[in-house]
JSON list of C-alpha atoms in Angstrom, two decimals:
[
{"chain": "A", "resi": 30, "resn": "UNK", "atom": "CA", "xyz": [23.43, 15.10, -11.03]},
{"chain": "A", "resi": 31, "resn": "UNK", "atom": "CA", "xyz": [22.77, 12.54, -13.81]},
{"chain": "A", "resi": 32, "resn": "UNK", "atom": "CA", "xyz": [19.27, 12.37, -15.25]},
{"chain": "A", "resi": 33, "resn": "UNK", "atom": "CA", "xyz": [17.27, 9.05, -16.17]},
{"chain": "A", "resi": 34, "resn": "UNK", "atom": "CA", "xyz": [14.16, 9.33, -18.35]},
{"chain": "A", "resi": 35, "resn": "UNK", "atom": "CA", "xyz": [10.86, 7.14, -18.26]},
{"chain": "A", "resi": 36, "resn": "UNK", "atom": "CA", "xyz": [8.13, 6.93, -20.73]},
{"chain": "A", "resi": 37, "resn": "UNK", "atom": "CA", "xyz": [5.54, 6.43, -20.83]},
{"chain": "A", "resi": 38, "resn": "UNK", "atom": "CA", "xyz": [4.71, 8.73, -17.85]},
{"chain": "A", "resi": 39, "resn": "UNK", "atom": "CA", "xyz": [1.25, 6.79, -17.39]},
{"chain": "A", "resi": 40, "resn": "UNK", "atom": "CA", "xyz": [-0.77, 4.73, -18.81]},
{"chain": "A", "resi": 41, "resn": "UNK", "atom": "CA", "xyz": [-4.06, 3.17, -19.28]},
{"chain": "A", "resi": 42, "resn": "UNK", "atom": "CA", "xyz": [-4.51, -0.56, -20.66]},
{"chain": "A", "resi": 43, "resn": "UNK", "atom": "CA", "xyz": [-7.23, -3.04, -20.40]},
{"chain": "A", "resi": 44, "resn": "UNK", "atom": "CA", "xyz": [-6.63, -6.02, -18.84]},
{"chain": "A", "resi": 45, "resn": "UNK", "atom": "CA", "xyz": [-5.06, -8.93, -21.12]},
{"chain": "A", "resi": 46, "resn": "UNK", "atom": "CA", "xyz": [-2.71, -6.20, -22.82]},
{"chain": "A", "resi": 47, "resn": "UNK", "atom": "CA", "xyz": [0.98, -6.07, -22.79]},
{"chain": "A", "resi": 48, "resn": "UNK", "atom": "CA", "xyz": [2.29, -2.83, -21.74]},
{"chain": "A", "resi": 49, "resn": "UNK", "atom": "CA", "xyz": [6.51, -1.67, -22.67]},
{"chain": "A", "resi": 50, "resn": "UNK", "atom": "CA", "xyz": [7.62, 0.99, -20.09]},
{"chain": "A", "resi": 51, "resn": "UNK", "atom": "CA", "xyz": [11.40, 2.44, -21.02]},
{"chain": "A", "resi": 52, "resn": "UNK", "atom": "CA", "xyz": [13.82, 3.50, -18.71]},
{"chain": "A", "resi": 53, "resn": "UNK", "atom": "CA", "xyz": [16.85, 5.64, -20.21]},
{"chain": "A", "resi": 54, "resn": "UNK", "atom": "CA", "xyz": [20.01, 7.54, -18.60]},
{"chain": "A", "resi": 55, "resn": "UNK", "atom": "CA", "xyz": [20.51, 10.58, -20.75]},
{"chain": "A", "resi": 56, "resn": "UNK", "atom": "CA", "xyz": [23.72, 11.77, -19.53]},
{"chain": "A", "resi": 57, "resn": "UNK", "atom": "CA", "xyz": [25.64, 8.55, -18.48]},
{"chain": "A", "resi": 58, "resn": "UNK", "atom": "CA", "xyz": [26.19, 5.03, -19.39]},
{"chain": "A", "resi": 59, "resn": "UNK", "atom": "CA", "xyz": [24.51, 2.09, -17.18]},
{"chain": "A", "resi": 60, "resn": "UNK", "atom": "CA", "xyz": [25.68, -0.88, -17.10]},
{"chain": "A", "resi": 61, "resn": "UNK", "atom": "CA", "xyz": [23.33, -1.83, -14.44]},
{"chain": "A", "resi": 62, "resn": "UNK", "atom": "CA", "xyz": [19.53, -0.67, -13.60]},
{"chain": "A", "resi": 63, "resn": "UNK", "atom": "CA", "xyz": [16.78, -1.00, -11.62]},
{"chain": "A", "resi": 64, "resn": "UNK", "atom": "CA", "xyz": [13.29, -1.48, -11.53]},
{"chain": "A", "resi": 65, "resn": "UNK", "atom": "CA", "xyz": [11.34, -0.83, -8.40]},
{"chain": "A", "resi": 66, "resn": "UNK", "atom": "CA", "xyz": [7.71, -0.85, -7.40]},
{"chain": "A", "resi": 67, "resn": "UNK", "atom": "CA", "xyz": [5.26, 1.49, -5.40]},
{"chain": "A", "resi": 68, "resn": "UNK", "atom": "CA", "xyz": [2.22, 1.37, -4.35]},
{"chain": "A", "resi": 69, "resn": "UNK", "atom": "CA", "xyz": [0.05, 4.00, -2.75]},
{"chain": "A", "resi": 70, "resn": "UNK", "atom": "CA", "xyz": [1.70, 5.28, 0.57]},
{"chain": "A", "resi": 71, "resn": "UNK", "atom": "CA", "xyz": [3.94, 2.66, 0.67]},
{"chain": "A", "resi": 72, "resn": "UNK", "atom": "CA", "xyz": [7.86, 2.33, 0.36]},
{"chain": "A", "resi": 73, "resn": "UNK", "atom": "CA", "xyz": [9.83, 1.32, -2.94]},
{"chain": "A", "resi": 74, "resn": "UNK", "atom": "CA", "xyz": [10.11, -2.24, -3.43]},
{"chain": "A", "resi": 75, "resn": "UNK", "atom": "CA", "xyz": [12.78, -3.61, -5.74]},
{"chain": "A", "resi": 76, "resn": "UNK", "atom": "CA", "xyz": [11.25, -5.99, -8.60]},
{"chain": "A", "resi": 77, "resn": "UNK", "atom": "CA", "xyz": [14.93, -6.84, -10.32]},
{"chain": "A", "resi": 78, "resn": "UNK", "atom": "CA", "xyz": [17.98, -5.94, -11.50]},
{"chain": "A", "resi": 79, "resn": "UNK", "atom": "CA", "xyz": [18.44, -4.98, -15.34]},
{"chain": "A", "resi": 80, "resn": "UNK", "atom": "CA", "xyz": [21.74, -5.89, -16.44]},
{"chain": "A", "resi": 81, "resn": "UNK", "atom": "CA", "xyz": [23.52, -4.79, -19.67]},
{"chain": "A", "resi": 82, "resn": "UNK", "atom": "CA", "xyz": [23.84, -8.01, -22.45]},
{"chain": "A", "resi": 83, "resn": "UNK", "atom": "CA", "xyz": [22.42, -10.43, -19.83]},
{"chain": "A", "resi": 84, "resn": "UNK", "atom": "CA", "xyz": [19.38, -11.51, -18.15]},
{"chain": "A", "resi": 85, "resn": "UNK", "atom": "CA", "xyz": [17.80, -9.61, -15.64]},
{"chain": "A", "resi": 86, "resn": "UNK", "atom": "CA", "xyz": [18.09, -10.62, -11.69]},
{"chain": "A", "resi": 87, "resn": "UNK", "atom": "CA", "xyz": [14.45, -11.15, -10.00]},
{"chain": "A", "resi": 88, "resn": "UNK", "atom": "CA", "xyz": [13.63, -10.57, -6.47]},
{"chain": "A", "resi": 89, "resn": "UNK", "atom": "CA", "xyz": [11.93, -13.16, -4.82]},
{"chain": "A", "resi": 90, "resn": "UNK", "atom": "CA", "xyz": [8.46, -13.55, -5.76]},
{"chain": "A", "resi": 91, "resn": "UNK", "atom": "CA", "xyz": [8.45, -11.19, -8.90]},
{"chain": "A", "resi": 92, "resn": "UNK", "atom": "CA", "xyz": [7.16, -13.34, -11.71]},
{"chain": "A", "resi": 93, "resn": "UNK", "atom": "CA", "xyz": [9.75, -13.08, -14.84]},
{"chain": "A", "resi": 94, "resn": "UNK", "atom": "CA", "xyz": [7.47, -13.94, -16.92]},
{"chain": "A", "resi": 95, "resn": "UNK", "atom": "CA", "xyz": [5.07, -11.22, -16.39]},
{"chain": "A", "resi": 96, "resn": "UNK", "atom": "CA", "xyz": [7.80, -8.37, -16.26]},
{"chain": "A", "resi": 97, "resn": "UNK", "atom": "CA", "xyz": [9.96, -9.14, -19.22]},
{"chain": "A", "resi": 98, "resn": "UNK", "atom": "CA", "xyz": [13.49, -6.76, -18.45]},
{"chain": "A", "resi": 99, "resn": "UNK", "atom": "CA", "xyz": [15.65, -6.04, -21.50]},
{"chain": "A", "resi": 100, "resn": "UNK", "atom": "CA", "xyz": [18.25, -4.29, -21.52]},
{"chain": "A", "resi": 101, "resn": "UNK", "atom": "CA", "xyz": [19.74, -4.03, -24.85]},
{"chain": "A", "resi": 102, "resn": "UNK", "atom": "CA", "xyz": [22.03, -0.89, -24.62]},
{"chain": "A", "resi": 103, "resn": "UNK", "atom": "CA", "xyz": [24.13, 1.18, -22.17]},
{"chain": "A", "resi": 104, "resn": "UNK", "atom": "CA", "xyz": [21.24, 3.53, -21.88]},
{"chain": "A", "resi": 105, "resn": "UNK", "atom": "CA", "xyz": [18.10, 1.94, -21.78]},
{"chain": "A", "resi": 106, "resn": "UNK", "atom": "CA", "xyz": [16.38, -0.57, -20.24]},
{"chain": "A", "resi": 107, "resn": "UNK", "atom": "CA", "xyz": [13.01, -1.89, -20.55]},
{"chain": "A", "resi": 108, "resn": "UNK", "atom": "CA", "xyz": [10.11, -3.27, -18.40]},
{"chain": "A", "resi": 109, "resn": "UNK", "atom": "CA", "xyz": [7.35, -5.13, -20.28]},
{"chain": "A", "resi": 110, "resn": "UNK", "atom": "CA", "xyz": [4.38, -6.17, -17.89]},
{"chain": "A", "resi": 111, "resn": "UNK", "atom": "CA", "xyz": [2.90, -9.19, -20.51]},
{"chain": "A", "resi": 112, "resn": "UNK", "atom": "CA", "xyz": [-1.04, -9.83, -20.08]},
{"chain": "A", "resi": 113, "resn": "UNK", "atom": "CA", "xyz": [-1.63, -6.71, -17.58]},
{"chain": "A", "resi": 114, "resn": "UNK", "atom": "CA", "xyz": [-4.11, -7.49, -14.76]},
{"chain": "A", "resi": 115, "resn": "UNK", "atom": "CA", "xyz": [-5.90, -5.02, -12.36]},
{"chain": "A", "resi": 116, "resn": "UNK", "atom": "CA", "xyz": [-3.40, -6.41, -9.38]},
{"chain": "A", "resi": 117, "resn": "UNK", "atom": "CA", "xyz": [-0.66, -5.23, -11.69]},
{"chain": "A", "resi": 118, "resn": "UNK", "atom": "CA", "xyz": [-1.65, -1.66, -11.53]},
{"chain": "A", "resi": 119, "resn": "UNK", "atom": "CA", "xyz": [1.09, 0.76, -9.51]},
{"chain": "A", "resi": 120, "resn": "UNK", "atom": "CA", "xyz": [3.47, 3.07, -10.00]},
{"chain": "A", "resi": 121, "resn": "UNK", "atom": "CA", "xyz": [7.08, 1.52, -11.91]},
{"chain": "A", "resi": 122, "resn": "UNK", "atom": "CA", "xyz": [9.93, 3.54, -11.10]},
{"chain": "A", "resi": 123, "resn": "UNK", "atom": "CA", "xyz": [13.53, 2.56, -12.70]},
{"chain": "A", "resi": 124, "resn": "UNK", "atom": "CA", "xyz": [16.80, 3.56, -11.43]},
{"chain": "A", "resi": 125, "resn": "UNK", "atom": "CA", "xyz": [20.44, 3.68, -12.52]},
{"chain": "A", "resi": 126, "resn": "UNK", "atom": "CA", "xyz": [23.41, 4.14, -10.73]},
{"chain": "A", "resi": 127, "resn": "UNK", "atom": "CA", "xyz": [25.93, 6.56, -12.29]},
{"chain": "A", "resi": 128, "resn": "UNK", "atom": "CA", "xyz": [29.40, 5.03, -12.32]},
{"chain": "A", "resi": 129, "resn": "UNK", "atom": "CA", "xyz": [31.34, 7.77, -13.73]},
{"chain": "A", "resi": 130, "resn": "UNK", "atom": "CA", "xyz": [34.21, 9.05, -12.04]},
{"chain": "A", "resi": 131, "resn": "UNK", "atom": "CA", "xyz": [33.67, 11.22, -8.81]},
{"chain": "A", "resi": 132, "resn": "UNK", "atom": "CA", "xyz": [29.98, 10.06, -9.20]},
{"chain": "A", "resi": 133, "resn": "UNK", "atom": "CA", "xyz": [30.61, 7.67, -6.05]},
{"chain": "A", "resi": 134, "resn": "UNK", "atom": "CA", "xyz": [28.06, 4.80, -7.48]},
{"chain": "A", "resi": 135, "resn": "UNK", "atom": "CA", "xyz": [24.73, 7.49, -6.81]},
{"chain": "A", "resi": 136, "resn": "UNK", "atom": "CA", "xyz": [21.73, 5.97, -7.69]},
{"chain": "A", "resi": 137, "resn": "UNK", "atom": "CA", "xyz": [19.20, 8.51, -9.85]},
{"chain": "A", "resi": 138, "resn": "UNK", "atom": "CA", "xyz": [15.58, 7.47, -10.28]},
{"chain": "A", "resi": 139, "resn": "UNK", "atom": "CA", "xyz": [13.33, 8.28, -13.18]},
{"chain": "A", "resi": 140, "resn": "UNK", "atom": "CA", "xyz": [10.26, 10.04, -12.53]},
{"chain": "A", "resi": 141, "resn": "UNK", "atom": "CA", "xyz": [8.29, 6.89, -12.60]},
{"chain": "A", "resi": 142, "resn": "UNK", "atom": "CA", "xyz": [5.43, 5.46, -14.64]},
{"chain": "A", "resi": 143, "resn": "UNK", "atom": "CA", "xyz": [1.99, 5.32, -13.17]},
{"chain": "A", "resi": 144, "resn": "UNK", "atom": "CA", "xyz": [-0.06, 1.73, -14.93]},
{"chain": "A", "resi": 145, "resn": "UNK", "atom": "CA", "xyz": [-3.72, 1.46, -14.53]},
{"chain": "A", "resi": 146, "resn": "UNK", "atom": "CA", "xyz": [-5.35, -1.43, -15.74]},
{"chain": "A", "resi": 147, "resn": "UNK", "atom": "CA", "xyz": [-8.92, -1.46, -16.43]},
{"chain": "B", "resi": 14, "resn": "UNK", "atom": "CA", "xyz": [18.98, -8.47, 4.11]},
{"chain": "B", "resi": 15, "resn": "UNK", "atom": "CA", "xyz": [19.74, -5.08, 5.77]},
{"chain": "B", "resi": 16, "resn": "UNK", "atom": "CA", "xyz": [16.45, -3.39, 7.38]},
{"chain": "B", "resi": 17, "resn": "UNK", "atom": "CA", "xyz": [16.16, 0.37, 6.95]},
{"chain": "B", "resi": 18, "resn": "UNK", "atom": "CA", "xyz": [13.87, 1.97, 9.91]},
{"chain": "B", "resi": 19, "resn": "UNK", "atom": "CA", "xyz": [12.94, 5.31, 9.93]},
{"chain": "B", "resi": 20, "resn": "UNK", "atom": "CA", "xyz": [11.07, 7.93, 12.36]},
{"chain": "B", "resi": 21, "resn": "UNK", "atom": "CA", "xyz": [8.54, 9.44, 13.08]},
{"chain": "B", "resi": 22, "resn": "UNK", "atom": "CA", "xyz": [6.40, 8.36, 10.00]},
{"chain": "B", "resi": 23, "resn": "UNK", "atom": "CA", "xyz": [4.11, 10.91, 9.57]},
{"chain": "B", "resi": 24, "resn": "UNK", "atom": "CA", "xyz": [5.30, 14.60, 10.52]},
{"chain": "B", "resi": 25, "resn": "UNK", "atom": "CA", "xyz": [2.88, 17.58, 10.74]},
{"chain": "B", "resi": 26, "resn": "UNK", "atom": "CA", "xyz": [4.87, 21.26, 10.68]},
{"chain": "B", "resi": 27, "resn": "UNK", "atom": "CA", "xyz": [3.86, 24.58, 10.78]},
{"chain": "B", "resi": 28, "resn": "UNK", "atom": "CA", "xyz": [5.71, 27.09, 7.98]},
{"chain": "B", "resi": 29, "resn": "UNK", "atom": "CA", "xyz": [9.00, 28.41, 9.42]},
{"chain": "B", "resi": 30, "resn": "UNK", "atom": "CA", "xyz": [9.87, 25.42, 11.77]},
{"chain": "B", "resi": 31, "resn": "UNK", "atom": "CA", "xyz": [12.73, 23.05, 12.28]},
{"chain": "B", "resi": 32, "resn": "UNK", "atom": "CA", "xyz": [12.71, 19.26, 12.16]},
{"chain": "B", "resi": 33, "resn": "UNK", "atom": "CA", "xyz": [14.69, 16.21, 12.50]},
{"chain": "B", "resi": 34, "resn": "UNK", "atom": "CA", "xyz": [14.11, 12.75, 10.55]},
{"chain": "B", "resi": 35, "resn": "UNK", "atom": "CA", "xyz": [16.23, 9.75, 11.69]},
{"chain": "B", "resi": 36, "resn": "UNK", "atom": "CA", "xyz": [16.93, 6.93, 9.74]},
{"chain": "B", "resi": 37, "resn": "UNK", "atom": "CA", "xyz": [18.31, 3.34, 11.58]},
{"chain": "B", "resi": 38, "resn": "UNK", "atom": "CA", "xyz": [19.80, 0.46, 9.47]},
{"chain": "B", "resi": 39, "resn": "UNK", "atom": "CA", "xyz": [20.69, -3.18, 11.09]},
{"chain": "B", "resi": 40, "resn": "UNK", "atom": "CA", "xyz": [23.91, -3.44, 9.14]},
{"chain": "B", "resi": 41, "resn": "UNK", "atom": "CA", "xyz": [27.11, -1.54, 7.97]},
{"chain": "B", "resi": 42, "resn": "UNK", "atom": "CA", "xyz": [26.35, 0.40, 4.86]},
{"chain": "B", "resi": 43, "resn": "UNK", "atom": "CA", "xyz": [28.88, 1.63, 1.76]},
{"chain": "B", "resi": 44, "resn": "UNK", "atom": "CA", "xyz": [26.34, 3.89, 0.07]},
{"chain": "B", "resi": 45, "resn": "UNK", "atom": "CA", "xyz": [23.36, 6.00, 2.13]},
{"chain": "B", "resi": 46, "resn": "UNK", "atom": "CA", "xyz": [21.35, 7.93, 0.26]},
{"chain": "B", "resi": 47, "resn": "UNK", "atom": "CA", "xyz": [18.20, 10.82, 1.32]},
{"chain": "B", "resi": 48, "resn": "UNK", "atom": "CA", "xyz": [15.88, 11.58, -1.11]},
{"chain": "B", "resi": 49, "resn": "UNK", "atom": "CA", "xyz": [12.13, 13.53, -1.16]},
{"chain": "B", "resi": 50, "resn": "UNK", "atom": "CA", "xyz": [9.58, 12.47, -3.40]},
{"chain": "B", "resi": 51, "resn": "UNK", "atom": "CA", "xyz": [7.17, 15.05, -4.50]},
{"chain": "B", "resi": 52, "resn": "UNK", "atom": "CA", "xyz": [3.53, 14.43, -5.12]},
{"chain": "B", "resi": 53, "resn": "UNK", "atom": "CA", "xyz": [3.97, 14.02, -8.61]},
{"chain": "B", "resi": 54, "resn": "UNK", "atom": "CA", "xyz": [6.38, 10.72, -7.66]},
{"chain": "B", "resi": 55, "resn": "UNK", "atom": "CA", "xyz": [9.68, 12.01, -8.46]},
{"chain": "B", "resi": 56, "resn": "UNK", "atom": "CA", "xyz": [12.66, 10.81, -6.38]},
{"chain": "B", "resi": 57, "resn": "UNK", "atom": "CA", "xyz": [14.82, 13.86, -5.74]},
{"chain": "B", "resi": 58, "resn": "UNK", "atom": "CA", "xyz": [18.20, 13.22, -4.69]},
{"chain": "B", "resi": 59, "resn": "UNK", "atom": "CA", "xyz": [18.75, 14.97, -1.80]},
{"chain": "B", "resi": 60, "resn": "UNK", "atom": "CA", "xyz": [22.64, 13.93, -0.47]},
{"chain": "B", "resi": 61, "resn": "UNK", "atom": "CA", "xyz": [24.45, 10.97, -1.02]},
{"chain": "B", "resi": 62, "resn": "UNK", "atom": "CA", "xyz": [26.31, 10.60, 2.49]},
{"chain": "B", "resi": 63, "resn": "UNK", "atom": "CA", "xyz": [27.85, 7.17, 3.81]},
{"chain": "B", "resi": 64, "resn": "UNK", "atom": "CA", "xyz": [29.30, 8.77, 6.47]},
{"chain": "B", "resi": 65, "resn": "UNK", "atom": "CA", "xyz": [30.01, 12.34, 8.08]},
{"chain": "B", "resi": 66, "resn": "UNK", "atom": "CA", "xyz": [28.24, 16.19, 7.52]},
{"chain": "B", "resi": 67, "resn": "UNK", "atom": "CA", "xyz": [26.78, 17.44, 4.34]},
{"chain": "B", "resi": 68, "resn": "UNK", "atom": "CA", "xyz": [25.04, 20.38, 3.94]},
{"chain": "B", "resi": 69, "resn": "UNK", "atom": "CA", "xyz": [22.85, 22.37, 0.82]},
{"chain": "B", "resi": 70, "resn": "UNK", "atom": "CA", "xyz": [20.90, 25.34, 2.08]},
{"chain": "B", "resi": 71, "resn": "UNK", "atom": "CA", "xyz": [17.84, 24.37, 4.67]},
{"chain": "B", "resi": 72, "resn": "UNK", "atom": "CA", "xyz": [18.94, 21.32, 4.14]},
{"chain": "B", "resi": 73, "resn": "UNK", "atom": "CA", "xyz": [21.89, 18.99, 6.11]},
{"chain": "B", "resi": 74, "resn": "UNK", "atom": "CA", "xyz": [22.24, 15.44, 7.10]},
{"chain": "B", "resi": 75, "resn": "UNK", "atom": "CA", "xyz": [24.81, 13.75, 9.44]},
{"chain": "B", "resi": 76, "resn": "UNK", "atom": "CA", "xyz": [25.62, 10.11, 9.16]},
{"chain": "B", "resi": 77, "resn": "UNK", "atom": "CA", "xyz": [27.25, 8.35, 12.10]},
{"chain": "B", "resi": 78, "resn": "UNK", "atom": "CA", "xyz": [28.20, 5.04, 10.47]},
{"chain": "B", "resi": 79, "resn": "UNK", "atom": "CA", "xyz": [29.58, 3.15, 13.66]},
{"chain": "B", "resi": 80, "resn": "UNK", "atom": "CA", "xyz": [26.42, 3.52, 15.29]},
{"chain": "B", "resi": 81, "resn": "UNK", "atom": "CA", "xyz": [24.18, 2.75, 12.34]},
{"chain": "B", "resi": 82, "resn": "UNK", "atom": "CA", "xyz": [22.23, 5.72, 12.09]},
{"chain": "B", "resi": 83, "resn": "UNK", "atom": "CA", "xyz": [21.46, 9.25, 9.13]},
{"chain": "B", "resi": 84, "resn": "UNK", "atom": "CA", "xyz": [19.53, 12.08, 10.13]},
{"chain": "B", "resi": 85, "resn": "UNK", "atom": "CA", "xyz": [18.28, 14.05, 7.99]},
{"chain": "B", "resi": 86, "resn": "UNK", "atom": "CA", "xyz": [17.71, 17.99, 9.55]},
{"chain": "B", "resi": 87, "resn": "UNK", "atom": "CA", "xyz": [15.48, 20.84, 8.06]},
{"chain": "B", "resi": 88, "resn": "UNK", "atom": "CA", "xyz": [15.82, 24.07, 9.13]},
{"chain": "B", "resi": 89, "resn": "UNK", "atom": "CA", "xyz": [12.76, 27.10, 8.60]},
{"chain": "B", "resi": 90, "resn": "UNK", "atom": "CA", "xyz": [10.35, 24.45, 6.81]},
{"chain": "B", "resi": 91, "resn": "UNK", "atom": "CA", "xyz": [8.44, 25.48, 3.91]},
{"chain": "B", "resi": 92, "resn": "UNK", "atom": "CA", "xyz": [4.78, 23.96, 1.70]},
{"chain": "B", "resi": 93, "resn": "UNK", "atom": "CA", "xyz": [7.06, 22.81, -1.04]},
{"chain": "B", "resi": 94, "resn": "UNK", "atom": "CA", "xyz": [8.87, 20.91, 1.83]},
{"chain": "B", "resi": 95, "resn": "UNK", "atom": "CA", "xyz": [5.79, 18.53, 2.04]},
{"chain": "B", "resi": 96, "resn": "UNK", "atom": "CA", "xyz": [6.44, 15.34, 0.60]},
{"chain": "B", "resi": 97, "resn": "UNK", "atom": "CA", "xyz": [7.79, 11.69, 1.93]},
{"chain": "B", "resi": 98, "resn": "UNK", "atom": "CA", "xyz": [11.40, 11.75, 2.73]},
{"chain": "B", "resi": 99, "resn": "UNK", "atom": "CA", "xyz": [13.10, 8.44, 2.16]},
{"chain": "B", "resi": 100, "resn": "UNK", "atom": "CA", "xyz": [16.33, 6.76, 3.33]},
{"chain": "B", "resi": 101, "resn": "UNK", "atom": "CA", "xyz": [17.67, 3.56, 1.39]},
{"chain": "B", "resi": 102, "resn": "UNK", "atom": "CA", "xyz": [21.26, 2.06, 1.80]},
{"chain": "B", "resi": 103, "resn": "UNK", "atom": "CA", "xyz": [23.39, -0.12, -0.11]},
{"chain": "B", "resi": 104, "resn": "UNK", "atom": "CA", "xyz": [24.71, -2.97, 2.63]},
{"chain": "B", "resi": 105, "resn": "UNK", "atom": "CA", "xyz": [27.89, -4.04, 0.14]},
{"chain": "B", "resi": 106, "resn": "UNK", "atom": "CA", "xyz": [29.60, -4.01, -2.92]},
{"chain": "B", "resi": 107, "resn": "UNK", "atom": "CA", "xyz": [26.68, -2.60, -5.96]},
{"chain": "B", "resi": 108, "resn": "UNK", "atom": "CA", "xyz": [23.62, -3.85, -4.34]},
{"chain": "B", "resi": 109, "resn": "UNK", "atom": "CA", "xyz": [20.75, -1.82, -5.07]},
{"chain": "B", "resi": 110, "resn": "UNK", "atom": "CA", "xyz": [19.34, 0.45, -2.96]},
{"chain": "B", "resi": 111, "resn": "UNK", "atom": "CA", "xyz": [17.21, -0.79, 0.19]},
{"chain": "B", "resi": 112, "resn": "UNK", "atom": "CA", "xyz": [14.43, 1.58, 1.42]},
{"chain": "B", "resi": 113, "resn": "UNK", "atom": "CA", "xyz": [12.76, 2.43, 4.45]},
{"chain": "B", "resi": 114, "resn": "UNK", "atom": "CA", "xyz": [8.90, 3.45, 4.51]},
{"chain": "B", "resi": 115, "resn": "UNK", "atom": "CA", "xyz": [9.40, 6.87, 5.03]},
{"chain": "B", "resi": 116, "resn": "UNK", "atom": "CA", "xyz": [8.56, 9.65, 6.68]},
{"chain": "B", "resi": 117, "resn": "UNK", "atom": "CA", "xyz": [5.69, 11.89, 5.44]},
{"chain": "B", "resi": 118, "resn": "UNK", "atom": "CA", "xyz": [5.96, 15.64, 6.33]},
{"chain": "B", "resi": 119, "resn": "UNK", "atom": "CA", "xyz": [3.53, 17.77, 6.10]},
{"chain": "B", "resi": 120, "resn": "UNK", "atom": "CA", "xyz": [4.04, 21.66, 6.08]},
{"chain": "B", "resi": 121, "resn": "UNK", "atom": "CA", "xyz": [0.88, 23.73, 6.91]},
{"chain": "B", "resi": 122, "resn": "UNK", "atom": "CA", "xyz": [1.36, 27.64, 6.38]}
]
């Protein structure tokens, strides 16, 4: 299967602080990826769609100001959480679907990035 | 949007048995995906399966599209089975993925 990368792995800021979290696919090009939330023993939520040369896609009620998307290559997209909070602590998980041939459109997830804000 | 249910949510097994999670969704799906997150977070894809029988060791999942439904079997359950097991669909075209909560399972030796 393909195999997407995130780093940092966690992290510790203090609120006010901007914090970069990258998202790459090491074996596979992504034109699209995906940013997703968790928080503890709950389900994934989706925060937007990263998009390859052109702005990012928002679910409804994620602030795009405060999670700045870029995604500036074919392998690697980044989440930037500008003037962290407490509220914006959790655990940021990207995705990206693998579009190669025989790959049916699979959807591999990076092993996520844990944010605690102080 | 397409809602994802999926049952039971919380699953207690003793080492060695069998189990069955079921996953519902409200809407026709082109992409169905199982996965098992460990307690370090990781999303392990388990089977990519839209529709019919897949199988990879203790593990095997059905899909029955028509009727809306993935279930998600495993056979002779072991500790590293513990974890939440998570079904997410794609309703059309490239959508992203749509989860359910989850089931936990918990395997006690």
């Amino acid at each position: 299967g393909a195999v997407v990368s995130q780093h940092p792995s966690w992290v510790i800021c203090k609120s006010g602080t901007s914090v970069k979290i990258e998202c790459r696919s090491l074996d596979f090009q992504a034109t699209t990826m995906f940013w997703y939330r968790q928080f503890p023993k709950k389900s994934l939520m989706l925060m937007a769609t990263s998009n390859e040369g052109s702005k990012a896609t928002y679910e409804q009620g994620v602030e795009k100001d405060k999670f700045l998307i870029n995604h500036a290559s074919l392998t690697l997209s980044t989440l930037t959480v500008t003037s962290a909070h407490p509220e914006d602590s959790s655990f940021y998980i990207c995705s990206a679907r693998d579009t190669r041939e025989g790959a049916y459109n699979e959807q591999f997830f990076g092993p996520g990035t844990r944010l605690t804000v102080l | 949007g397409i809602q994802v249910e999926q049952s039971p949510p919380d699953l207690i097994l003793q080492e060695g048995a069998n189990s069955t999670l079921r996953c519902n969704f409200s809407d026709s799906v082109n992409n169905l995906q199982w996965f098992h997150q460990n307690p370090w977070g990781q999303l392990i894809n388990l089977f990519y399966i839209p529709s019919g029988t897949k199988q990879n060791g203790r593990l095997s999942a059905t899909t029955v599209a028509t009727e809306r439904y993935s279930l998600l079997y495993i056979s002779s359950s072991q500790t590293t089975d513990s974890g939440v097991y998570f079904c997410a669909v794609v309703n059309s075209g490239n959508t992203p993925l749509v989860f359910g909560k989850g089931t936990r399972l918990s395997v006690i030796a």
